[in-house]
Coordinates of C-alpha atoms in Angstrom, one line a residue:
X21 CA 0.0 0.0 0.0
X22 CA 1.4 3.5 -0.7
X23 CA 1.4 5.1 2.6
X24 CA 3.4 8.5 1.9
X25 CA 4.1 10.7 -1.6
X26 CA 6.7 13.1 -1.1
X27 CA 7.4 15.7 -4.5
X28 CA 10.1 18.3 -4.8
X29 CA 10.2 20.4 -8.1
X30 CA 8.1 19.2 -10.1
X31 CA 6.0 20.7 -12.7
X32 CA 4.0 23.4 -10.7
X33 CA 4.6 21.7 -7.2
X34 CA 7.1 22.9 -5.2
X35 CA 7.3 21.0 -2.1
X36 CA 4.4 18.5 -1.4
X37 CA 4.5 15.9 1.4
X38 CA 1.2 13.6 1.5
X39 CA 0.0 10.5 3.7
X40 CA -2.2 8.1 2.2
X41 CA -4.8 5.5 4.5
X42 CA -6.3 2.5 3.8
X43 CA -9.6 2.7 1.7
X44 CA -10.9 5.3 -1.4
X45 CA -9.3 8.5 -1.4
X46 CA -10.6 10.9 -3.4
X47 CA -8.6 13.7 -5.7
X48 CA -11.0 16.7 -6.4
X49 CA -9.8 20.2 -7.8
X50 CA -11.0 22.3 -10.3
X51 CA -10.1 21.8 -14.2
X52 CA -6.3 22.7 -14.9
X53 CA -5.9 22.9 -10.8
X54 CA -3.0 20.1 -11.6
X55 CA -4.5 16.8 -10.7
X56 CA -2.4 14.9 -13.9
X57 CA 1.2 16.6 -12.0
X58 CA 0.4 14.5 -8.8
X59 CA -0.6 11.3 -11.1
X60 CA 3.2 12.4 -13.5
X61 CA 4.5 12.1 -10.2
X62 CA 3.5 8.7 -9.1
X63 CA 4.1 7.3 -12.2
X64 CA 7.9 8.9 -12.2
X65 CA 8.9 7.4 -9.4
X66 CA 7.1 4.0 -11.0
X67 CA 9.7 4.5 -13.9
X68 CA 7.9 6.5 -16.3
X69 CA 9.9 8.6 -18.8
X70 CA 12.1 11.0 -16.9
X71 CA 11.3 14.3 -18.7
X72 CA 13.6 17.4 -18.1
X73 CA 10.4 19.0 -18.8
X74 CA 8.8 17.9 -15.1
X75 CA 11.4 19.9 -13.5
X76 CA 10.2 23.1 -12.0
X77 CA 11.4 26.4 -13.7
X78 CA 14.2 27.8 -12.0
X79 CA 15.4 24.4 -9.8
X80 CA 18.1 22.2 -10.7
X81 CA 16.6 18.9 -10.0
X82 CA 13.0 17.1 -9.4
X83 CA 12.6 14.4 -7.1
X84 CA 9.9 12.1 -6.2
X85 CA 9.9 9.5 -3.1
X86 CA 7.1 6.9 -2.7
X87 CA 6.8 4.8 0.7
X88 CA 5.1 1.7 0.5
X89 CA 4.0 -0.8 3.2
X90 CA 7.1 -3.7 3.2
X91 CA 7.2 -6.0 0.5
X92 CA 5.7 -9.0 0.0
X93 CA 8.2 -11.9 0.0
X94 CA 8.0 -12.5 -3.8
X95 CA 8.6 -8.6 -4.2
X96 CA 11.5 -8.7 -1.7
X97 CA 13.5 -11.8 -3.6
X98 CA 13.0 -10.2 -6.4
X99 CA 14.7 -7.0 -5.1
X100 CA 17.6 -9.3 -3.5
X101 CA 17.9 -11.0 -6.8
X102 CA 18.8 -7.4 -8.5
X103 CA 21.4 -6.1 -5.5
X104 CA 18.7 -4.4 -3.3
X105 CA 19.2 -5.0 0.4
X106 CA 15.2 -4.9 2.1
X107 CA 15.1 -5.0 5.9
X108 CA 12.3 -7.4 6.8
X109 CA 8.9 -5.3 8.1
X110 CA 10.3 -2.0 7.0
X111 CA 8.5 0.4 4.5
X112 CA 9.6 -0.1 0.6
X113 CA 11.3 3.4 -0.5
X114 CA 11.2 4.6 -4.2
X115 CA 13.0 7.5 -5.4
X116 CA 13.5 9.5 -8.6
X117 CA 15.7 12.3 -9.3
X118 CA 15.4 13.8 -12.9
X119 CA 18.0 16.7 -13.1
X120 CA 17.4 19.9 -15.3
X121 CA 19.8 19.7 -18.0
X122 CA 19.1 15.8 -18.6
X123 CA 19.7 12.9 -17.3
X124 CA 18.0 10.9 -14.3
X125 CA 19.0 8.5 -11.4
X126 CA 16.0 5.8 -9.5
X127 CA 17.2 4.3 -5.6
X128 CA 14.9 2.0 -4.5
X129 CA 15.5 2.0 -0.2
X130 CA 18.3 4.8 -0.9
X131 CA 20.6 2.1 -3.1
X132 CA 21.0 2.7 -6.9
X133 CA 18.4 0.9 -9.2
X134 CA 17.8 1.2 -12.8
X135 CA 14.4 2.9 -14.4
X136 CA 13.8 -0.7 -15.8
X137 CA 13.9 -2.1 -12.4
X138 CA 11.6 0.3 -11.0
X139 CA 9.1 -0.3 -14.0
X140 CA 9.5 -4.5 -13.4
X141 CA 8.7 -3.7 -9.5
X142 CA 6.1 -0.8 -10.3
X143 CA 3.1 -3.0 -11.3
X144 CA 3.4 -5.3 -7.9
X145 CA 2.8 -1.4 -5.7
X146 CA 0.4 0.6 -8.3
X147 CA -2.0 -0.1 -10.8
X148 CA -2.7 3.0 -12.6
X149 CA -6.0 3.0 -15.1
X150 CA -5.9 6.3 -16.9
X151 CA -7.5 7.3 -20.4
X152 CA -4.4 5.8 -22.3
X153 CA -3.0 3.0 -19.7
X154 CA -2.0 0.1 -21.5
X155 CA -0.9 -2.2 -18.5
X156 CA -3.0 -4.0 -15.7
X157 CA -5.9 -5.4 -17.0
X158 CA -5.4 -4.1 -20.8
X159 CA -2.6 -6.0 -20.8
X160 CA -3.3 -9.7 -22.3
X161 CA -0.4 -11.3 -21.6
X162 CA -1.8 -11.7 -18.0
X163 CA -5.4 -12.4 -18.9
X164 CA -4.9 -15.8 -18.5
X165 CA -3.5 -16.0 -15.1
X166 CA -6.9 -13.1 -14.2
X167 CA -8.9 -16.1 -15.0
X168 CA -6.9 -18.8 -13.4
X169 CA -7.1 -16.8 -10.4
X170 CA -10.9 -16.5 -11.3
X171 CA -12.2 -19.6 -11.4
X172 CA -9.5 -21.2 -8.8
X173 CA -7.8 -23.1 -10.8
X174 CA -5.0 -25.1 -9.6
X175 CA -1.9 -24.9 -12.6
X176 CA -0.3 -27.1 -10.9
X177 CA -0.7 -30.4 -12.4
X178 CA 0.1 -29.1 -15.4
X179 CA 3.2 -27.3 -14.7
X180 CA 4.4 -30.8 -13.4
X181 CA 3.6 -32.6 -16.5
X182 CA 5.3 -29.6 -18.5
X183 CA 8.5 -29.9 -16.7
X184 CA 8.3 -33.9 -17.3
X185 CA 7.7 -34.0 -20.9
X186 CA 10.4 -31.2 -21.5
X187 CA 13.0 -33.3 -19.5
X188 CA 11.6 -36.4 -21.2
X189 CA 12.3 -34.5 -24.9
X190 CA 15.7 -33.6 -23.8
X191 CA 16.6 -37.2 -22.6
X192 CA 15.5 -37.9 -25.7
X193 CA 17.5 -35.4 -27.9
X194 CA 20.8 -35.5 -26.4
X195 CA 20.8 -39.8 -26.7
X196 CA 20.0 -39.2 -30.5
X197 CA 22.6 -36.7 -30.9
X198 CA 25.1 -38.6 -28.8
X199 CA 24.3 -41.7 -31.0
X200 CA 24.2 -39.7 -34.1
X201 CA 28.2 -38.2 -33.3
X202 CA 29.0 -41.7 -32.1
X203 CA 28.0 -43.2 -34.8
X204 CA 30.3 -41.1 -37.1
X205 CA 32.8 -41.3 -35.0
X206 CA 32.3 -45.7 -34.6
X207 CA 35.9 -46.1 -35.9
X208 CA 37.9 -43.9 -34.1
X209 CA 35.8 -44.8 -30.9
X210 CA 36.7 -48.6 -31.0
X211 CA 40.6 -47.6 -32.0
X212 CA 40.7 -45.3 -29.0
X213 CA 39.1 -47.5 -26.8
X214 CA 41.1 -50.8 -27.6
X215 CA 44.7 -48.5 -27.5
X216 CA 43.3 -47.2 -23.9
X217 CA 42.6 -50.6 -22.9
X218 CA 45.8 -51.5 -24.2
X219 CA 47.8 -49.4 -22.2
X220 CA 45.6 -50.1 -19.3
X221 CA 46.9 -46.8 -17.1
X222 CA 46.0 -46.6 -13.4
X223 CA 45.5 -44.0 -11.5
X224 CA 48.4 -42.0 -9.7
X225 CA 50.8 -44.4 -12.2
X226 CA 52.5 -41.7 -14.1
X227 CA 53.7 -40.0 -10.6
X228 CA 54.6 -43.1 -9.0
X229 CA 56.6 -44.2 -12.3
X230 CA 58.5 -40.7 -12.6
X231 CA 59.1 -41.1 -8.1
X232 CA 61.2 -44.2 -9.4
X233 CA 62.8 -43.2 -12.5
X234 CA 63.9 -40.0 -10.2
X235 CA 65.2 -42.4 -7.3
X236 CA 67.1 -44.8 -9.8
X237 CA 69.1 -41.7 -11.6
X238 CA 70.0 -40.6 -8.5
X239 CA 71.3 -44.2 -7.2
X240 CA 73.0 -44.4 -10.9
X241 CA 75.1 -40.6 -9.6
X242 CA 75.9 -42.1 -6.2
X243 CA 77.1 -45.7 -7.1
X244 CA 80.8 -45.2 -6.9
X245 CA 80.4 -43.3 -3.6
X246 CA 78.2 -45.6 -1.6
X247 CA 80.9 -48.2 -3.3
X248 CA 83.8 -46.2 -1.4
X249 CA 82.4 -46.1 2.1
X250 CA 81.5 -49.8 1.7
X251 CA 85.3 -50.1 1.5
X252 CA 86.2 -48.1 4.4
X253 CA 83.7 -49.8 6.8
X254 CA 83.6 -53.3 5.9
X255 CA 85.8 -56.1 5.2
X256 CA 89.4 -57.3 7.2
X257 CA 90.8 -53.7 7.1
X258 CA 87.7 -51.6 7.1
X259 CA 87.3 -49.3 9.8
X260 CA 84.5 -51.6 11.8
X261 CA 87.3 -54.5 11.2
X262 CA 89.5 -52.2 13.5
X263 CA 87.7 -51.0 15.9
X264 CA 86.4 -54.3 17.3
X265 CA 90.4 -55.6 17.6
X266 CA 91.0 -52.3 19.6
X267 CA 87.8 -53.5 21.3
X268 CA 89.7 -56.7 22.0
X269 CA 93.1 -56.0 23.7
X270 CA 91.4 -53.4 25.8
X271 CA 89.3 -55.8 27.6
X272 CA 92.5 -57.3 28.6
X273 CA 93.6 -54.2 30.4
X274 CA 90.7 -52.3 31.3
X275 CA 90.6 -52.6 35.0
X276 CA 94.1 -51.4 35.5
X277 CA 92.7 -47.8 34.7
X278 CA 89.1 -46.1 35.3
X279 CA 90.1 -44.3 32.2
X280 CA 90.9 -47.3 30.1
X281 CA 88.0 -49.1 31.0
X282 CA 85.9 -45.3 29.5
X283 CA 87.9 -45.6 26.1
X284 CA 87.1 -49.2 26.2
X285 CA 82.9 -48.4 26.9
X286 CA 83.5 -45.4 24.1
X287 CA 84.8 -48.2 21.2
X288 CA 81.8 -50.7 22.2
X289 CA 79.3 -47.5 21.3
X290 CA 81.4 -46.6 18.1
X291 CA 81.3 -50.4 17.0
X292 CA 77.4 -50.6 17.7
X293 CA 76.7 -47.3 16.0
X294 CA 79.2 -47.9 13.1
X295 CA 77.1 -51.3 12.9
X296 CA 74.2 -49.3 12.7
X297 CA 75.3 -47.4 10.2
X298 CA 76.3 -50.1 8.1
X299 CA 73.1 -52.0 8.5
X300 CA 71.7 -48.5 6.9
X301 CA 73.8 -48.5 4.1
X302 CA 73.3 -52.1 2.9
X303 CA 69.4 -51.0 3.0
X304 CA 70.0 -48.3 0.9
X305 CA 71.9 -50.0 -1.5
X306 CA 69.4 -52.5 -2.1
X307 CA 66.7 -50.1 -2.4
X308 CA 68.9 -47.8 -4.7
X309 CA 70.1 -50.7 -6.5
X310 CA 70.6 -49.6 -10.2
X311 CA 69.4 -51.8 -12.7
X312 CA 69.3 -50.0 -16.3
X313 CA 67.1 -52.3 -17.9
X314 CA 63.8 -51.4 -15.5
X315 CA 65.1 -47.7 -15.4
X316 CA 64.8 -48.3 -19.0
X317 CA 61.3 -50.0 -19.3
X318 CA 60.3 -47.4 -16.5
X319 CA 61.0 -44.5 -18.8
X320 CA 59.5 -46.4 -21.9
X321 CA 56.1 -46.6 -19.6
X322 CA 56.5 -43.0 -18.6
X323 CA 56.4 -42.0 -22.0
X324 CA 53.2 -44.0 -23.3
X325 CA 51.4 -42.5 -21.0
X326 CA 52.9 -38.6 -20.9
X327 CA 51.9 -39.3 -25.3
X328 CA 48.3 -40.9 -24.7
X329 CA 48.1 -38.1 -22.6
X330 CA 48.5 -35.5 -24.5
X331 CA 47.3 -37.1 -27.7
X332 CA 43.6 -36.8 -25.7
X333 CA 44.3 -33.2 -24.2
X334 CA 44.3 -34.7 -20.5
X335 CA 46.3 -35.2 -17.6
X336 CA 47.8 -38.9 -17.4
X337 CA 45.8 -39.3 -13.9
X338 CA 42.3 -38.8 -16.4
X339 CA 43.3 -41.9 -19.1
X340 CA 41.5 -44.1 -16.3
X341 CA 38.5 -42.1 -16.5
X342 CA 38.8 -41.6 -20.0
X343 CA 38.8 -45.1 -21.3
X344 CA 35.8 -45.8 -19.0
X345 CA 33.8 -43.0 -20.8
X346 CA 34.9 -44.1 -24.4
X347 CA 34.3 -47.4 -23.3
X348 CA 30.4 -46.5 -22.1
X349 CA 30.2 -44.4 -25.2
X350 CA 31.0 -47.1 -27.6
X351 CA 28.8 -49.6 -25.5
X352 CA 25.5 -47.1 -25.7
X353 CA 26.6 -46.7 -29.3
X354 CA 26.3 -50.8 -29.4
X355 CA 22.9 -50.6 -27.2
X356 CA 21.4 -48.0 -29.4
X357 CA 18.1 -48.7 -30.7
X358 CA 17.0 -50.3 -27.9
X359 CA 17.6 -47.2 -25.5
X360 CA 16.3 -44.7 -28.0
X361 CA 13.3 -46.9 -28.3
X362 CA 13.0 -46.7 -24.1
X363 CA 13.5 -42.7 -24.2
X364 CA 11.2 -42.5 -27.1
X365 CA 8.3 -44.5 -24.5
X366 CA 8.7 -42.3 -21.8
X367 CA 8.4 -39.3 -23.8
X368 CA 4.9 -40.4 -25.3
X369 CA 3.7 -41.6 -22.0
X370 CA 4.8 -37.9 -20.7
X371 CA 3.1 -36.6 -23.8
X372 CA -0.3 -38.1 -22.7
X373 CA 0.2 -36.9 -19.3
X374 CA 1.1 -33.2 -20.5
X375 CA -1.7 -33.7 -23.2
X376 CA -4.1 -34.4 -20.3
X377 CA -4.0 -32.2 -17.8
X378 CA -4.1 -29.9 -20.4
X379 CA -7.2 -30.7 -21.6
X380 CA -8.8 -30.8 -18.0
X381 CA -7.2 -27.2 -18.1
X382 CA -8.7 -25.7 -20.9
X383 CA -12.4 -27.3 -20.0
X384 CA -12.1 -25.9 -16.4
X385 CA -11.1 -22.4 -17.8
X386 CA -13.9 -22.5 -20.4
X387 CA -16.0 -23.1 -17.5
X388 CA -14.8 -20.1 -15.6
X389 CA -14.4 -18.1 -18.5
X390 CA -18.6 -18.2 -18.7
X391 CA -18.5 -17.2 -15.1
X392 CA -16.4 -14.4 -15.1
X393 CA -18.7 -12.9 -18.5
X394 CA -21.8 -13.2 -16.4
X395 CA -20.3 -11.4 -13.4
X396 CA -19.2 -8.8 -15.7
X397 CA -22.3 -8.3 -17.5
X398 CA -24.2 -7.7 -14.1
X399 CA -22.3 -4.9 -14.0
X400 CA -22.1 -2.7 -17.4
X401 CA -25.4 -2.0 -16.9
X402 CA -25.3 0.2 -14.2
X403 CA -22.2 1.7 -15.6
X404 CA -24.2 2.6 -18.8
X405 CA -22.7 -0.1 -20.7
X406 CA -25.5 -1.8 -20.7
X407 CA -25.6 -1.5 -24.8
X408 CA -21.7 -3.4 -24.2
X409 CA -20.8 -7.2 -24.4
X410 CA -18.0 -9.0 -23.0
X411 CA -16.3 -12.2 -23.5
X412 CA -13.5 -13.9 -21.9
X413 CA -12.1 -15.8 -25.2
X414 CA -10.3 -18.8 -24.5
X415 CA -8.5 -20.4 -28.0
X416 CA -5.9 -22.9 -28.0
X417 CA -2.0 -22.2 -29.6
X418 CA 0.1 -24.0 -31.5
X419 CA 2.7 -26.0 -30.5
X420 CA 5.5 -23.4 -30.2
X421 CA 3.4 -21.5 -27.3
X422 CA 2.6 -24.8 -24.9
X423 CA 3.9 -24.0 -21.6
X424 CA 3.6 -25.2 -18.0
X425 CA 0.2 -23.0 -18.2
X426 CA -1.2 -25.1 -20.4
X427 CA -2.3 -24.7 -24.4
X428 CA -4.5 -21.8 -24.1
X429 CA -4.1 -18.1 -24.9
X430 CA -7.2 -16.1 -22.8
X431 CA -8.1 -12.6 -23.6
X432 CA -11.2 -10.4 -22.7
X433 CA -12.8 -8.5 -25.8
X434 CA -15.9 -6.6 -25.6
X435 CA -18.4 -5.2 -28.3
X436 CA -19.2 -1.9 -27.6
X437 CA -22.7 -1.8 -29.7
X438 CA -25.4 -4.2 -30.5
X439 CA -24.3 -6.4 -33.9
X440 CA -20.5 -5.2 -33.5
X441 CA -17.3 -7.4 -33.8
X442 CA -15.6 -8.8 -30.4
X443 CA -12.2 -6.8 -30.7
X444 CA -9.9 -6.5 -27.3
X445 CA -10.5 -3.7 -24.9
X446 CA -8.1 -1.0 -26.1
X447 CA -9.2 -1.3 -29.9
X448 CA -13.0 -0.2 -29.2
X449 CA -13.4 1.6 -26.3
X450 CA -13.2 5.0 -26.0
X451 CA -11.8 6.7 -23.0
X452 CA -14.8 6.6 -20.3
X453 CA -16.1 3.6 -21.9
X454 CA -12.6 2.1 -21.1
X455 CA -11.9 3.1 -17.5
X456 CA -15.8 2.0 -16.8
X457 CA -15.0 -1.5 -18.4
X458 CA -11.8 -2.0 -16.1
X459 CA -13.9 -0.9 -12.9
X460 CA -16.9 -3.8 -14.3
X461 CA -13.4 -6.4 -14.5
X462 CA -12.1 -5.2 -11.5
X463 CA -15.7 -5.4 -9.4
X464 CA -16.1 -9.3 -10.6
X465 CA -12.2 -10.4 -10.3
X466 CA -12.0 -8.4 -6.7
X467 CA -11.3 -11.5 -4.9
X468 CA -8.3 -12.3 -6.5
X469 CA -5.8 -10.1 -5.5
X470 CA -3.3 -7.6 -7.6
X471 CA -1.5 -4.9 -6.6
X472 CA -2.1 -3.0 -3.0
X473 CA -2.7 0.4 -4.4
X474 CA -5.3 1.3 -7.6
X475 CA -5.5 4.7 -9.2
X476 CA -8.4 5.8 -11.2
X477 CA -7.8 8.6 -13.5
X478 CA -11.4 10.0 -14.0
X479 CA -13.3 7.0 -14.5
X480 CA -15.8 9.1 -14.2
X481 CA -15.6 11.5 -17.6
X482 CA -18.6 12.4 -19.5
X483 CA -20.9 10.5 -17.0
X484 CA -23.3 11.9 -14.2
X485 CA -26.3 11.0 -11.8
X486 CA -26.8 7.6 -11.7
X487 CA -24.2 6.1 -13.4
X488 CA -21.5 8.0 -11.5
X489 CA -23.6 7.0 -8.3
X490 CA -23.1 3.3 -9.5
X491 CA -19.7 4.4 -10.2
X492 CA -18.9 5.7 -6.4
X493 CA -20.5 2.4 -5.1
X494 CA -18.4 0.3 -6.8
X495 CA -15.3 2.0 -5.9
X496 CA -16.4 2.0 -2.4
X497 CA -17.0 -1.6 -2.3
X498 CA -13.6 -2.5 -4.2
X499 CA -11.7 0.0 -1.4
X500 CA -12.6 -2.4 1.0
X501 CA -10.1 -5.0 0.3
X502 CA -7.3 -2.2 -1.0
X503 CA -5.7 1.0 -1.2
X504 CA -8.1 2.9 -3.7
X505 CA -6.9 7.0 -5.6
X506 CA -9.4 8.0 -7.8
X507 CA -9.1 11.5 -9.5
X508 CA -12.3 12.7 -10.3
X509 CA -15.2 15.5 -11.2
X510 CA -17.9 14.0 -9.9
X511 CA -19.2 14.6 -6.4
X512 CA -21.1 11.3 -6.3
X513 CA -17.8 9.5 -6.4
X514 CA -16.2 12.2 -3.8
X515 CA -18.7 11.7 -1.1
X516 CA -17.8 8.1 -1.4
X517 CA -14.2 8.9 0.0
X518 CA -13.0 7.8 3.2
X519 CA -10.2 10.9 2.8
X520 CA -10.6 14.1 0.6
X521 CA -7.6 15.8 -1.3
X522 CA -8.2 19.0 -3.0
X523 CA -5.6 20.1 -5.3
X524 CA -5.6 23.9 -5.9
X525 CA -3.3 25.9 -8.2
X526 CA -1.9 29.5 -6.2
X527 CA -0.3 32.6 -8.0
X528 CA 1.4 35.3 -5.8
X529 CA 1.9 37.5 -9.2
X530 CA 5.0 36.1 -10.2
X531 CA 5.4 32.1 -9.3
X532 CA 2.7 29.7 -9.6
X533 CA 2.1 26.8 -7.3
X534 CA 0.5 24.1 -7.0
X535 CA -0.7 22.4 -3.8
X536 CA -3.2 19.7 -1.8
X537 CA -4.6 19.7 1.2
X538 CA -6.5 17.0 2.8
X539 CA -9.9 18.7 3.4
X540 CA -12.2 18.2 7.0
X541 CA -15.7 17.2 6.9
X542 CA -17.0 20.9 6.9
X543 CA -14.7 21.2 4.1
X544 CA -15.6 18.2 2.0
X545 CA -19.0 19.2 2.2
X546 CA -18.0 22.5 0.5
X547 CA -15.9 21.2 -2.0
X548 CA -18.7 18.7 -3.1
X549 CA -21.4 21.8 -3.3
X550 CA -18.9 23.5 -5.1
X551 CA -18.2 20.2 -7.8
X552 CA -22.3 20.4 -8.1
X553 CA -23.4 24.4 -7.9
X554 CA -20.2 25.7 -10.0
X555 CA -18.2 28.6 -8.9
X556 CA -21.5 30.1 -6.9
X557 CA -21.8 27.7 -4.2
X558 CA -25.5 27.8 -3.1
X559 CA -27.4 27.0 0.0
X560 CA -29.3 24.1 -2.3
X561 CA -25.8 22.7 -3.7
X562 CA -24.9 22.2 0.2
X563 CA -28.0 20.5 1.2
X564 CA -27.4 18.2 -1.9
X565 CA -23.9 17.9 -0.6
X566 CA -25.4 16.8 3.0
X567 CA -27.4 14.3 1.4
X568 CA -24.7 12.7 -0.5
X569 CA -22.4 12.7 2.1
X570 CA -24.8 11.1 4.7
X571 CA -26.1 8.2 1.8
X572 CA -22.4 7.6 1.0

């Protein structure tokens, strides 16, 4: 709901800060007073055209801000999804700044946003039904959900069976086209599968193959020098050799001296660590034994698999993987038919199911298609359409246009005069024939939602007594479940207004404003005598005004 309309420099409106309630509000104001500014306004910070020519003579900038109650959760993802942060329960902000010299900038709750953004969110806050409106209602393309709405139908089932038989066609398309490359490609498929095979690569093989070619290089550098210690440890004169006959005639002598006996202690260590050590050694010479003949086959495997590799543009630790996807290529290749036959059954079984629910579909919208043209010829006649015919038309589409809402394109089309072709809404009516016509739709679909706030752009025009009478009720009665603006001449409608804004154009001799006040009862009442008397307000216009005002 728009709860607040604050407008700096526009048009003839300098500064104008408004509050807007809950049911019809009512914009009165004599002709050329500037009732289409406040509605230029509106639909600015909507993301209409920003016109340098809305800028007020003499200021550098115009700017419009529109509070609205918080979004709705569909409205607020659809925010997040476009970079908009919305703090949940606080009031939606929409600004527009249009500067002098050109140019304009839209913030939706004070962050950047782009006209078109403001013009995707602008039909979820305000519908706006003026002489030349071509959205909300006018708008075909959402006829069809109007009457699914309507008639309560659920969408579901087909939406489901949509979603099937698309996924079902696209199973379907990508095993033919796989076949259909496979096929040309049979011969180079079995060749690159059998060489694959053939080389039979495992994973984490080419790493663990160049670890060991890497090891016995090294052991190939370091031969001669593990060969050399060998000689100084071990054999008859080696140094271990040595150590164990010093070892030897100490023990004999030891316990003459304390000290002798620690030498003696110190060469028992030496000999067990200089064991040790050559334990180590003849370890690593086994392991780092070099045998040129598996370095060689080593580096002849390396090579197969660093060439497979790159002849398929992957790393060697993918041949694995590869072969077994060639190899399940070239075997769905071999199954073929009998899989395409399979796909080709489930999308004909999701065919009937799509074709079906379709079908219960379109019936149940035809059905509520019959019900919504009887609710709305119950009311032209009040409206003084009553000459008018309308028809919910529900024909099927081809192929190319079947969606998850089913086969059907729905549009409303009236005839304006007896004998006269069905055409859609826009193409025959005239201007009050046309806002009438959306009030009639909007009376019999007002159960089903749209946006929080509707303006009506004198709905009213050319029309009086009675009809505008019929006109006020109806706009009372739709006010109940929403936010309701209606700009208008006739007092009828006005005395139907739970709030009163009078919109008045000021000159001080040089600068012309203008600027709207809400009015109090005693007020109202004079502004209605005025809107039935003229510019004379009589003693008779006010006691007409009374009576309205007390029937309303």
């Amino acid at each position: 709901m728009l709860t607040a309309l604050s407008i700096r420099d526009v048009v003839l409106i300098e500064a104008l800060d408004l509050d807007f309630g809950q049911g019809l509000g009512v914009l009165t104001g004599e002709t050329g007073a500037g009732k289409s500014i406040l509605l230029d306004a509106l639909g600015l910070a909507l993301g209409g055209r920003g016109d340098s020519g809305l800028v007020r003579h003499g200021a550098a900038q115009a700017v419009v801000t529109a509070s609205f109650d918080p979004p709705s959760a569909d409205l607020a993802t659809l925010l997040d999804d476009n970079g908009v942060e919305v703090e949940p329960g606080e009031p939606l902000l929409v600004r527009r700044v249009v500067k002098a010299d050109g140019g304009s900038r839209a913030f939706v709750n004070n962050q950047p946003a782009s006209a078109t953004l403001l013009r995707e969110i602008a039909p979820r806050l305000v519908e706006i039904h003026g002489q030349h409106d071509d959205r909300g209602l006018l708008n075909a393309r959402g006829h069809r959900a109007l009457l699914d709405s309507f008639g309560g139908l659920d969408t579901g089932a087909v939406a489901r069976a949509w979603s099937a038989h698309r996924t079902a066609e696209a199973a379907l398309a990508a095993a033919r086209a796989e076949i259909e490359t496979a096929v040309r490609d049979r011969e180079w498929l079995e060749h690159a599968v059998a060489e694959l095979d053939k080389l039979a690569a495992e994973p984490g093989e080419e790493e663990a193959l160049a670890d060991k070619r890497r090891t016995m290089q090294r052991a190939e550098k370091i031969a001669d020098d593990l060969a050399a210690i060998e000689e100084h440890l071990e054999g008859s004169d080696g140094g271990l050799a040595r150590l164990r006959q010093a070892a030897r005639v100490l023990e004999r002598v030891a316990a003459d001296h304390p000290a002798l006996a620690e030498a003696l202690a110190a060469i028992d260590r030496a000999v067990l660590e200089g064991t040790a050590a050559e334990d180590r050694l003849r370890e690593a010479r086994t392991e780092l034994a070099y045998d040129p003949r598996a370095l060689e086959d080593d580096e002849a495997r390396l090579f197969e698999l660093r060439a497979m590799a790159r002849k398929h543009r992957v790393q060697p630790d993918d041949l694995p993987a590869l072969a077994a996807d060639l190899a399940g290529r070239l075997q769905r290749l071999e199954a073929g038919e009998g899989g395409i036959a399979a796909l080709e059954a489930q999308l004909a079984t999701a065919r009937r199911t799509y074709d079906d629910a379709a079908a219960a579909l379109t019936a149940a919208r035809t059905e509520a298609a019959a019900r919504l043209d009887a609710a709305v010829a119950g009311e032209l006649a009040p409206l003084k359409l009553d000459a008018a015919r309308f028809r919910t038309v529900v024909v099927p589409v081809g192929e190319e246009g079947w969606s998850g809402a089913g086969k059907d394109r729905v549009e409303f089309e009236i005839s304006t005069n007896p004998g006269a072709p069905f055409a859609p809404l826009t193409k025959i009516a005239s201007g009050g024939e046309l806002s009438r016509f959306i009030l009639a739709l909007k009376v019999a679909l007002a159960e089903q939602g749209g946006a929080a706030t509707m303006v009506f752009d004198e709905i009213d025009r050319g029309v009086g007594g009675a009809v505008a009478s019929a006109i006020g009720e109806r706009l009372a009665r739709l006010a109940r479940a929403t936010q309701l603006l209606v700009v208008t001449h006739s007092p009828q409608v006005a005395a139907r207004g739970a709030a009163h804004l009078l919109i008045a154009k000021a000159s001080d001799g040089t600068v012309t404003r203008t600027g709207v006040r809400r009015l109090a009862e005693a007020e109202r009442r004079e502004e209605i005598a005025r809107m039935l008397s003229g510019a004379t307000v009589t003693d008779e216009a006010r006691a007409q005004a009374d009576r309205l005002l007390e029937t309303a």
